[in-house]
PDB file of C-alpha atoms in Angstrom:
ATOM      1  CA  MET A   1      56.115  63.759 139.153  1.00  0.00           C
ATOM      2  CA  LEU A   2      54.678  66.097 136.704  1.00  0.00           C
ATOM      3  CA  ALA A   3      56.236  65.278 133.659  1.00  0.00           C
ATOM      4  CA  CYS A   4      58.272  62.406 131.987  1.00  0.00           C
ATOM      5  CA  LYS A   5      58.324  63.294 128.268  1.00  0.00           C
ATOM      6  CA  ARG A   6      60.373  61.831 125.826  1.00  0.00           C
ATOM      7  CA  ILE A   7      62.815  64.163 123.993  1.00  0.00           C
ATOM      8  CA  MET A   8      63.225  63.157 120.119  1.00  0.00           C
ATOM      9  CA  PHE A   9      66.492  63.215 118.134  1.00  0.00           C
ATOM     10  CA  ALA A  10      69.372  65.162 119.436  1.00  0.00           C
ATOM     11  CA  HIS A  11      69.441  66.252 123.080  1.00  0.00           C
ATOM     12  CA  THR A  12      71.181  69.668 122.314  1.00  0.00           C
ATOM     13  CA  HIS A  13      71.043  72.518 124.914  1.00  0.00           C
ATOM     14  CA  SER A  14      68.299  74.282 123.027  1.00  0.00           C
ATOM     15  CA  VAL A  15      66.100  71.286 122.681  1.00  0.00           C
ATOM     16  CA  ILE A  16      66.568  70.661 126.657  1.00  0.00           C
ATOM     17  CA  ALA A  17      65.755  74.338 127.482  1.00  0.00           C
ATOM     18  CA  ASN A  18      62.679  74.543 125.533  1.00  0.00           C
ATOM     19  CA  ALA A  19      61.383  71.248 126.826  1.00  0.00           C
ATOM     20  CA  LEU A  20      62.051  72.384 130.524  1.00  0.00           C
ATOM     21  CA  TYR A  21      60.628  75.634 129.722  1.00  0.00           C
ATOM     22  CA  GLU A  22      57.290  73.994 128.584  1.00  0.00           C
ATOM     23  CA  VAL A  23      56.729  71.797 131.395  1.00  0.00           C
ATOM     24  CA  HIS A  24      56.997  74.801 133.697  1.00  0.00           C
ATOM     25  CA  LYS A  25      54.720  76.888 131.380  1.00  0.00           C
ATOM     26  CA  GLU A  26      52.300  74.001 131.133  1.00  0.00           C
ATOM     27  CA  TYR A  27      51.727  73.638 134.797  1.00  0.00           C
ATOM     28  CA  ASN A  28      52.231  77.489 135.618  1.00  0.00           C
ATOM     29  CA  LEU A  29      55.681  76.956 137.497  1.00  0.00           C
ATOM     30  CA  LYS A  30      57.400  80.016 135.678  1.00  0.00           C
ATOM     31  CA  LEU A  31      57.570  82.061 138.880  1.00  0.00           C
ATOM     32  CA  LYS A  32      57.556  79.396 141.193  1.00  0.00           C
ATOM     33  CA  VAL A  33      60.774  77.098 140.453  1.00  0.00           C
ATOM     34  CA  VAL A  34      63.693  78.723 141.830  1.00  0.00           C
ATOM     35  CA  GLY A  35      66.065  76.036 140.862  1.00  0.00           C
ATOM     36  CA  THR A  36      66.754  72.892 139.012  1.00  0.00           C
ATOM     37  CA  ILE A  37      68.954  69.992 139.856  1.00  0.00           C
ATOM     38  CA  THR A  38      70.490  68.126 136.739  1.00  0.00           C
ATOM     39  CA  ASP A  39      73.591  66.160 136.119  1.00  0.00           C
ATOM     40  CA  ASN A  40      76.641  67.718 135.111  1.00  0.00           C
ATOM     41  CA  ALA A  41      76.557  66.838 131.394  1.00  0.00           C
ATOM     42  CA  ALA A  42      77.464  69.712 129.033  1.00  0.00           C
ATOM     43  CA  ASN A  43      74.309  69.951 127.428  1.00  0.00           C
ATOM     44  CA  PHE A  44      72.509  70.396 130.558  1.00  0.00           C
ATOM     45  CA  ALA A  45      75.387  73.216 131.568  1.00  0.00           C
ATOM     46  CA  LYS A  46      74.957  75.147 128.296  1.00  0.00           C
ATOM     47  CA  ALA A  47      71.112  75.121 128.239  1.00  0.00           C
ATOM     48  CA  PHE A  48      71.159  76.767 131.641  1.00  0.00           C
ATOM     49  CA  GLN A  49      74.099  79.204 130.947  1.00  0.00           C
ATOM     50  CA  THR A  50      72.265  80.163 127.554  1.00  0.00           C
ATOM     51  CA  GLU A  51      68.836  80.401 128.609  1.00  0.00           C
ATOM     52  CA  GLN A  52      68.954  81.284 132.484  1.00  0.00           C
ATOM     53  CA  SER A  53      66.995  84.258 133.746  1.00  0.00           C
ATOM     54  CA  VAL A  54      68.020  85.959 136.897  1.00  0.00           C
ATOM     55  CA  SER A  55      67.097  83.739 139.847  1.00  0.00           C
ATOM     56  CA  LEU A  56      64.649  84.945 142.498  1.00  0.00           C
ATOM     57  CA  LEU A  57      66.989  83.432 145.007  1.00  0.00           C
ATOM     58  CA  ASP A  58      69.767  85.509 144.098  1.00  0.00           C
ATOM     59  CA  GLU A  59      67.815  88.660 144.215  1.00  0.00           C
ATOM     60  CA  LEU A  60      66.447  87.974 147.681  1.00  0.00           C
ATOM     61  CA  ASP A  61      70.249  87.058 148.844  1.00  0.00           C
ATOM     62  CA  ASP A  62      71.612  90.249 147.512  1.00  0.00           C
ATOM     63  CA  PRO A  63      71.180  93.035 150.222  1.00  0.00           C
ATOM     64  CA  GLU A  64      72.051  95.841 147.731  1.00  0.00           C
ATOM     65  CA  ALA A  65      69.599  94.761 145.056  1.00  0.00           C
ATOM     66  CA  ASN A  66      67.339  97.502 143.860  1.00  0.00           C
ATOM     67  CA  ILE A  67      63.961  97.229 144.866  1.00  0.00           C
ATOM     68  CA  VAL A  68      61.773  96.980 141.350  1.00  0.00           C
ATOM     69  CA  THR A  69      58.137  96.569 140.522  1.00  0.00           C
ATOM     70  CA  ILE A  70      57.357  93.291 138.666  1.00  0.00           C
ATOM     71  CA  ASP A  71      54.373  93.047 136.440  1.00  0.00           C
ATOM     72  CA  LEU A  72      53.411  89.458 137.139  1.00  0.00           C
ATOM     73  CA  GLU A  73      50.794  89.494 134.280  1.00  0.00           C
ATOM     74  CA  SER A  74      53.155  90.567 131.776  1.00  0.00           C
ATOM     75  CA  ASN A  75      55.662  88.182 132.853  1.00  0.00           C
ATOM     76  CA  LEU A  76      53.405  85.377 132.898  1.00  0.00           C
ATOM     77  CA  ASN A  77      51.998  86.119 129.351  1.00  0.00           C
ATOM     78  CA  ASP A  78      55.559  86.793 127.972  1.00  0.00           C
ATOM     79  CA  GLU A  79      56.162  83.732 125.436  1.00  0.00           C
ATOM     80  CA  SER A  80      58.939  85.477 123.556  1.00  0.00           C
ATOM     81  CA  GLU A  81      61.961  84.140 125.637  1.00  0.00           C
ATOM     82  CA  VAL A  82      62.849  81.166 127.232  1.00  0.00           C
ATOM     83  CA  SER A  83      63.811  81.552 130.738  1.00  0.00           C
ATOM     84  CA  LEU A  84      65.091  78.932 133.359  1.00  0.00           C
ATOM     85  CA  PRO A  85      65.705  78.950 137.026  1.00  0.00           C
ATOM     86  CA  LYS A  86      69.041  78.653 138.506  1.00  0.00           C
ATOM     87  CA  GLN A  87      70.858  75.297 137.935  1.00  0.00           C
ATOM     88  CA  PHE A  88      72.445  73.117 140.591  1.00  0.00           C
ATOM     89  CA  TRP A  89      74.518  70.188 139.828  1.00  0.00           C
ATOM     90  CA  CYS A  90      73.636  66.836 141.282  1.00  0.00           C
ATOM     91  CA  ILE A  91      75.724  65.813 144.155  1.00  0.00           C
ATOM     92  CA  ALA A  92      75.749  62.176 143.440  1.00  0.00           C
ATOM     93  CA  HIS A  93      76.918  62.566 139.872  1.00  0.00           C
ATOM     94  CA  THR A  94      79.487  64.903 140.945  1.00  0.00           C
ATOM     95  CA  LEU A  95      80.759  62.561 143.541  1.00  0.00           C
ATOM     96  CA  ASN A  96      80.564  60.024 140.715  1.00  0.00           C
ATOM     97  CA  LEU A  97      82.886  61.884 138.506  1.00  0.00           C
ATOM     98  CA  LEU A  98      85.223  62.388 141.225  1.00  0.00           C
ATOM     99  CA  ALA A  99      85.656  58.837 141.874  1.00  0.00           C
ATOM    100  CA  SER A 100      85.599  57.733 137.959  1.00  0.00           C
ATOM    101  CA  HIS A 101      87.322  60.523 136.500  1.00  0.00           C
ATOM    102  CA  ASP A 102      89.328  62.735 138.723  1.00  0.00           C
ATOM    103  CA  SER A 103      90.632  59.760 140.532  1.00  0.00           C
ATOM    104  CA  LEU A 104      92.134  58.488 137.287  1.00  0.00           C
ATOM    105  CA  LYS A 105      94.244  61.752 137.172  1.00  0.00           C
ATOM    106  CA  VAL A 106      96.597  59.884 139.596  1.00  0.00           C
ATOM    107  CA  GLN A 107      97.607  57.322 136.846  1.00  0.00           C
ATOM    108  CA  ASN A 108      99.949  60.341 135.711  1.00  0.00           C
ATOM    109  CA  ASP A 109     102.144  58.751 138.443  1.00  0.00           C
ATOM    110  CA  GLN A 110     103.802  55.921 136.584  1.00  0.00           C
ATOM    111  CA  SER A 111     104.358  53.553 139.791  1.00  0.00           C
ATOM    112  CA  TYR A 112     100.738  54.017 140.735  1.00  0.00           C
ATOM    113  CA  CYS A 113      99.414  53.445 137.231  1.00  0.00           C
ATOM    114  CA  LYS A 114     101.591  50.360 136.799  1.00  0.00           C
ATOM    115  CA  ILE A 115     100.032  48.549 139.926  1.00  0.00           C
ATOM    116  CA  TYR A 116      96.511  49.865 139.298  1.00  0.00           C
ATOM    117  CA  THR A 117      96.644  48.564 135.854  1.00  0.00           C
ATOM    118  CA  SER A 118      97.947  45.048 136.551  1.00  0.00           C
ATOM    119  CA  THR A 119      95.621  44.772 139.572  1.00  0.00           C
ATOM    120  CA  PHE A 120      92.276  45.543 138.217  1.00  0.00           C
ATOM    121  CA  GLN A 121      93.247  43.507 135.029  1.00  0.00           C
ATOM    122  CA  ARG A 122      92.771  40.482 137.279  1.00  0.00           C
ATOM    123  CA  PRO A 123      89.266  40.942 138.220  1.00  0.00           C
ATOM    124  CA  ALA A 124      88.391  42.237 134.959  1.00  0.00           C
ATOM    125  CA  ASP A 125      89.260  39.087 133.293  1.00  0.00           C
ATOM    126  CA  ILE A 126      87.235  37.003 135.520  1.00  0.00           C
ATOM    127  CA  TRP A 127      84.139  39.468 135.015  1.00  0.00           C
ATOM    128  CA  ASN A 128      84.451  39.187 131.263  1.00  0.00           C
ATOM    129  CA  LEU A 129      84.788  35.407 131.401  1.00  0.00           C
ATOM    130  CA  VAL A 130      81.900  34.927 133.961  1.00  0.00           C
ATOM    131  CA  SER A 131      79.528  37.319 132.126  1.00  0.00           C
ATOM    132  CA  ARG A 132      79.813  35.388 129.057  1.00  0.00           C
ATOM    133  CA  SER A 133      79.931  31.610 130.096  1.00  0.00           C
ATOM    134  CA  THR A 134      77.418  30.008 132.486  1.00  0.00           C
ATOM    135  CA  LYS A 135      80.086  27.483 132.932  1.00  0.00           C
ATOM    136  CA  ALA A 136      82.590  29.665 134.265  1.00  0.00           C
ATOM    137  CA  ALA A 137      79.804  31.475 136.443  1.00  0.00           C
ATOM    138  CA  ASP A 138      78.774  27.889 137.683  1.00  0.00           C
ATOM    139  CA  ILE A 139      82.582  27.239 138.623  1.00  0.00           C
ATOM    140  CA  PHE A 140      82.942  30.427 140.465  1.00  0.00           C
ATOM    141  CA  TYR A 141      79.729  29.588 142.372  1.00  0.00           C
ATOM    142  CA  ASP A 142      80.971  26.036 143.241  1.00  0.00           C
ATOM    143  CA  ILE A 143      84.298  27.454 144.512  1.00  0.00           C
ATOM    144  CA  CYS A 144      83.138  30.427 146.617  1.00  0.00           C
ATOM    145  CA  LYS A 145      79.307  29.685 147.194  1.00  0.00           C
ATOM    146  CA  CYS A 146      78.111  32.981 145.801  1.00  0.00           C
ATOM    147  CA  ARG A 147      77.526  34.604 142.671  1.00  0.00           C
ATOM    148  CA  LEU A 148      80.052  37.269 141.126  1.00  0.00           C
ATOM    149  CA  LYS A 149      79.092  40.571 141.246  1.00  0.00           C
ATOM    150  CA  ILE A 150      79.957  42.293 137.920  1.00  0.00           C
ATOM    151  CA  PRO A 151      80.351  46.255 137.917  1.00  0.00           C
ATOM    152  CA  CYS A 152      78.140  48.346 135.636  1.00  0.00           C
ATOM    153  CA  LYS A 153      80.106  50.865 133.482  1.00  0.00           C
ATOM    154  CA  THR A 154      77.833  53.999 134.260  1.00  0.00           C
ATOM    155  CA  ARG A 155      78.099  53.441 137.967  1.00  0.00           C
ATOM    156  CA  TRP A 156      81.292  53.907 139.724  1.00  0.00           C
ATOM    157  CA  ASN A 157      79.866  52.459 143.079  1.00  0.00           C
ATOM    158  CA  SER A 158      79.110  49.178 141.379  1.00  0.00           C
ATOM    159  CA  PHE A 159      82.824  48.993 140.609  1.00  0.00           C
ATOM    160  CA  TYR A 160      83.620  49.693 144.277  1.00  0.00           C
ATOM    161  CA  ASP A 161      81.157  47.091 145.488  1.00  0.00           C
ATOM    162  CA  SER A 162      82.562  44.549 142.782  1.00  0.00           C
ATOM    163  CA  ILE A 163      85.959  44.843 144.036  1.00  0.00           C
ATOM    164  CA  LYS A 164      84.998  44.649 147.504  1.00  0.00           C
ATOM    165  CA  ALA A 165      83.129  41.285 146.656  1.00  0.00           C
ATOM    166  CA  ILE A 166      86.205  39.984 145.073  1.00  0.00           C
ATOM    167  CA  LEU A 167      87.969  40.659 148.420  1.00  0.00           C
ATOM    168  CA  ASN A 168      85.259  38.869 150.489  1.00  0.00           C
ATOM    169  CA  VAL A 169      86.327  35.673 148.893  1.00  0.00           C
ATOM    170  CA  LYS A 170      89.970  36.265 148.503  1.00  0.00           C
ATOM    171  CA  LYS A 171      90.740  33.031 150.191  1.00  0.00           C
ATOM    172  CA  HIS A 172      89.174  31.270 147.118  1.00  0.00           C
ATOM    173  CA  LEU A 173      90.770  33.442 144.550  1.00  0.00           C
ATOM    174  CA  GLU A 174      93.663  31.194 143.780  1.00  0.00           C
ATOM    175  CA  ASP A 175      91.263  28.269 143.273  1.00  0.00           C
ATOM    176  CA  VAL A 176      88.907  30.531 140.955  1.00  0.00           C
ATOM    177  CA  CYS A 177      91.869  31.466 138.873  1.00  0.00           C
ATOM    178  CA  GLU A 178      93.415  27.900 138.475  1.00  0.00           C
ATOM    179  CA  LYS A 179      89.800  26.492 137.286  1.00  0.00           C
ATOM    180  CA  LEU A 180      89.214  29.284 134.956  1.00  0.00           C
ATOM    181  CA  GLU A 181      92.580  29.450 133.524  1.00  0.00           C
ATOM    182  CA  LYS A 182      93.423  33.027 134.620  1.00  0.00           C
ATOM    183  CA  PHE A 183      96.579  34.820 135.969  1.00  0.00           C
ATOM    184  CA  LYS A 184      96.495  34.389 139.868  1.00  0.00           C
ATOM    185  CA  PHE A 185      96.389  37.577 142.197  1.00  0.00           C
ATOM    186  CA  THR A 186      99.777  38.207 143.927  1.00  0.00           C
ATOM    187  CA  ASP A 187      99.683  39.450 147.586  1.00  0.00           C
ATOM    188  CA  CYS A 188     100.867  42.877 146.507  1.00  0.00           C
ATOM    189  CA  GLN A 189      97.767  43.046 144.420  1.00  0.00           C
ATOM    190  CA  ILE A 190      95.573  41.750 146.892  1.00  0.00           C
ATOM    191  CA  SER A 191      97.025  44.609 149.270  1.00  0.00           C
ATOM    192  CA  PHE A 192      96.464  47.181 146.772  1.00  0.00           C
ATOM    193  CA  MET A 193      92.828  46.331 146.323  1.00  0.00           C
ATOM    194  CA  GLU A 194      92.373  46.539 150.094  1.00  0.00           C
ATOM    195  CA  GLU A 195      93.819  49.795 150.243  1.00  0.00           C
ATOM    196  CA  TYR A 196      91.986  51.157 147.317  1.00  0.00           C
ATOM    197  CA  ILE A 197      88.684  50.245 149.121  1.00  0.00           C
ATOM    198  CA  LYS A 198      89.995  51.733 152.174  1.00  0.00           C
ATOM    199  CA  VAL A 199      90.616  55.010 150.497  1.00  0.00           C
ATOM    200  CA  MET A 200      87.405  55.155 148.411  1.00  0.00           C
ATOM    201  CA  GLU A 201      85.179  53.558 151.152  1.00  0.00           C
ATOM    202  CA  SER A 202      84.021  57.126 152.267  1.00  0.00           C
ATOM    203  CA  ILE A 203      83.010  58.114 148.701  1.00  0.00           C
ATOM    204  CA  ALA A 204      80.981  54.955 148.304  1.00  0.00           C
ATOM    205  CA  PHE A 205      79.088  55.402 151.364  1.00  0.00           C
ATOM    206  CA  ALA A 206      78.242  59.231 150.371  1.00  0.00           C
ATOM    207  CA  LEU A 207      76.918  57.956 147.137  1.00  0.00           C
ATOM    208  CA  ASP A 208      74.810  55.308 148.679  1.00  0.00           C
ATOM    209  CA  PHE A 209      73.535  57.568 151.424  1.00  0.00           C
ATOM    210  CA  LEU A 210      72.949  60.776 149.208  1.00  0.00           C
ATOM    211  CA  GLN A 211      71.283  58.506 146.444  1.00  0.00           C
ATOM    212  CA  ASP A 212      68.701  56.853 149.157  1.00  0.00           C
ATOM    213  CA  ASP A 213      65.166  58.449 148.613  1.00  0.00           C
ATOM    214  CA  LYS A 214      65.367  59.478 152.263  1.00  0.00           C
ATOM    215  CA  ASN A 215      68.353  61.507 152.169  1.00  0.00           C
ATOM    216  CA  SER A 216      68.192  63.700 148.662  1.00  0.00           C
ATOM    217  CA  CYS A 217      67.891  66.796 150.529  1.00  0.00           C
ATOM    218  CA  PHE A 218      70.166  69.753 150.588  1.00  0.00           C
ATOM    219  CA  ASP A 219      70.711  69.664 154.303  1.00  0.00           C
ATOM    220  CA  HIS A 220      72.634  66.267 154.134  1.00  0.00           C
ATOM    221  CA  VAL A 221      75.189  67.447 151.433  1.00  0.00           C
ATOM    222  CA  LEU A 222      77.474  69.742 153.437  1.00  0.00           C
ATOM    223  CA  PRO A 223      77.693  67.357 156.428  1.00  0.00           C
ATOM    224  CA  VAL A 224      78.397  64.249 154.063  1.00  0.00           C
ATOM    225  CA  LEU A 225      80.964  66.087 152.343  1.00  0.00           C
ATOM    226  CA  PHE A 226      82.711  67.256 155.429  1.00  0.00           C
ATOM    227  CA  GLN A 227      82.411  63.524 156.841  1.00  0.00           C
ATOM    228  CA  MET A 228      83.887  62.115 153.484  1.00  0.00           C
ATOM    229  CA  LYS A 229      86.818  64.798 153.963  1.00  0.00           C
ATOM    230  CA  CYS A 230      87.555  63.942 157.541  1.00  0.00           C
ATOM    231  CA  GLN A 231      87.755  60.373 156.930  1.00  0.00           C
ATOM    232  CA  LEU A 232      90.147  60.592 153.971  1.00  0.00           C
ATOM    233  CA  GLU A 233      92.398  63.093 156.148  1.00  0.00           C
ATOM    234  CA  LYS A 234      92.646  60.548 159.000  1.00  0.00           C
ATOM    235  CA  LEU A 235      93.819  57.661 156.802  1.00  0.00           C
ATOM    236  CA  GLY A 236      96.829  56.346 158.079  1.00  0.00           C
ATOM    237  CA  HIS A 237      99.944  54.932 156.632  1.00  0.00           C
ATOM    238  CA  LEU A 238      99.238  53.991 152.624  1.00  0.00           C
ATOM    239  CA  ARG A 239     101.619  52.208 150.790  1.00  0.00           C
ATOM    240  CA  PHE A 240     100.296  52.316 147.423  1.00  0.00           C
ATOM    241  CA  CYS A 241      97.279  54.852 147.404  1.00  0.00           C
ATOM    242  CA  LYS A 242      98.558  57.879 149.451  1.00  0.00           C
ATOM    243  CA  ILE A 243      98.582  59.901 145.851  1.00  0.00           C
ATOM    244  CA  LEU A 244      95.016  58.736 145.510  1.00  0.00           C
ATOM    245  CA  ARG A 245      93.937  59.819 148.620  1.00  0.00           C
ATOM    246  CA  ASP A 246      95.651  63.381 148.151  1.00  0.00           C
ATOM    247  CA  THR A 247      94.070  63.829 144.649  1.00  0.00           C
ATOM    248  CA  LEU A 248      90.621  63.172 146.269  1.00  0.00           C
ATOM    249  CA  LEU A 249      91.242  65.738 148.988  1.00  0.00           C
ATOM    250  CA  MET A 250      92.528  68.225 146.465  1.00  0.00           C
ATOM    251  CA  ALA A 251      89.438  67.822 144.193  1.00  0.00           C
ATOM    252  CA  LEU A 252      87.104  68.184 147.136  1.00  0.00           C
ATOM    253  CA  ASP A 253      88.777  71.473 147.938  1.00  0.00           C
ATOM    254  CA  GLU A 254      88.002  72.701 144.292  1.00  0.00           C
TER     255      GLU A 254
END
């Protein structure tokens, strides 16, 4: 790690662009860095769109590009203009958005929206109660012999893991809901959660795989995406989540 600096006040696109440029200049990287991976936030996108210079990779990949002579010394000493290399979006953040935001487009379908809302309200009620009450947490532990996994709002795969954990103790859910005085899960809702997990499993695996320190390389991205698409296409009869699967496949093609 070269730099870990705090950016004061508003993180506007110009502030971000200047901060990155200063790091490149400080470590003499202006002509060495050919790409920068960021998340998909609008301020990052605008920073690179506004301040981006022509990437050296683009020049090398263009067979019809004119051969020009570059004065390296003048480029290194030119401080009048902020220039950044090509931006690449983080694939893990992109998949997280696919799972958390693109999948919500399915809720335009009224029948899916109805079962989705009613089903996931059940675990949400339990998560909220257990997170606020040690007594409720102890009741859950006494019945299920494990701690309740509660999702983090900023990480979609934690929601997936939490739903999967609920299903792992589904035989105890009736007792849990009774003791905590919450509405019980219906068979239909249990089936919906199982089908939801089945559809989203490939995305959860891809996120866990790509966010591992050993797998954060460009050469892993396409194989993982192809595998994810193939797994979605192979899913058989889906009673509730066919529209979810189709929406995810369309988003992947985009």
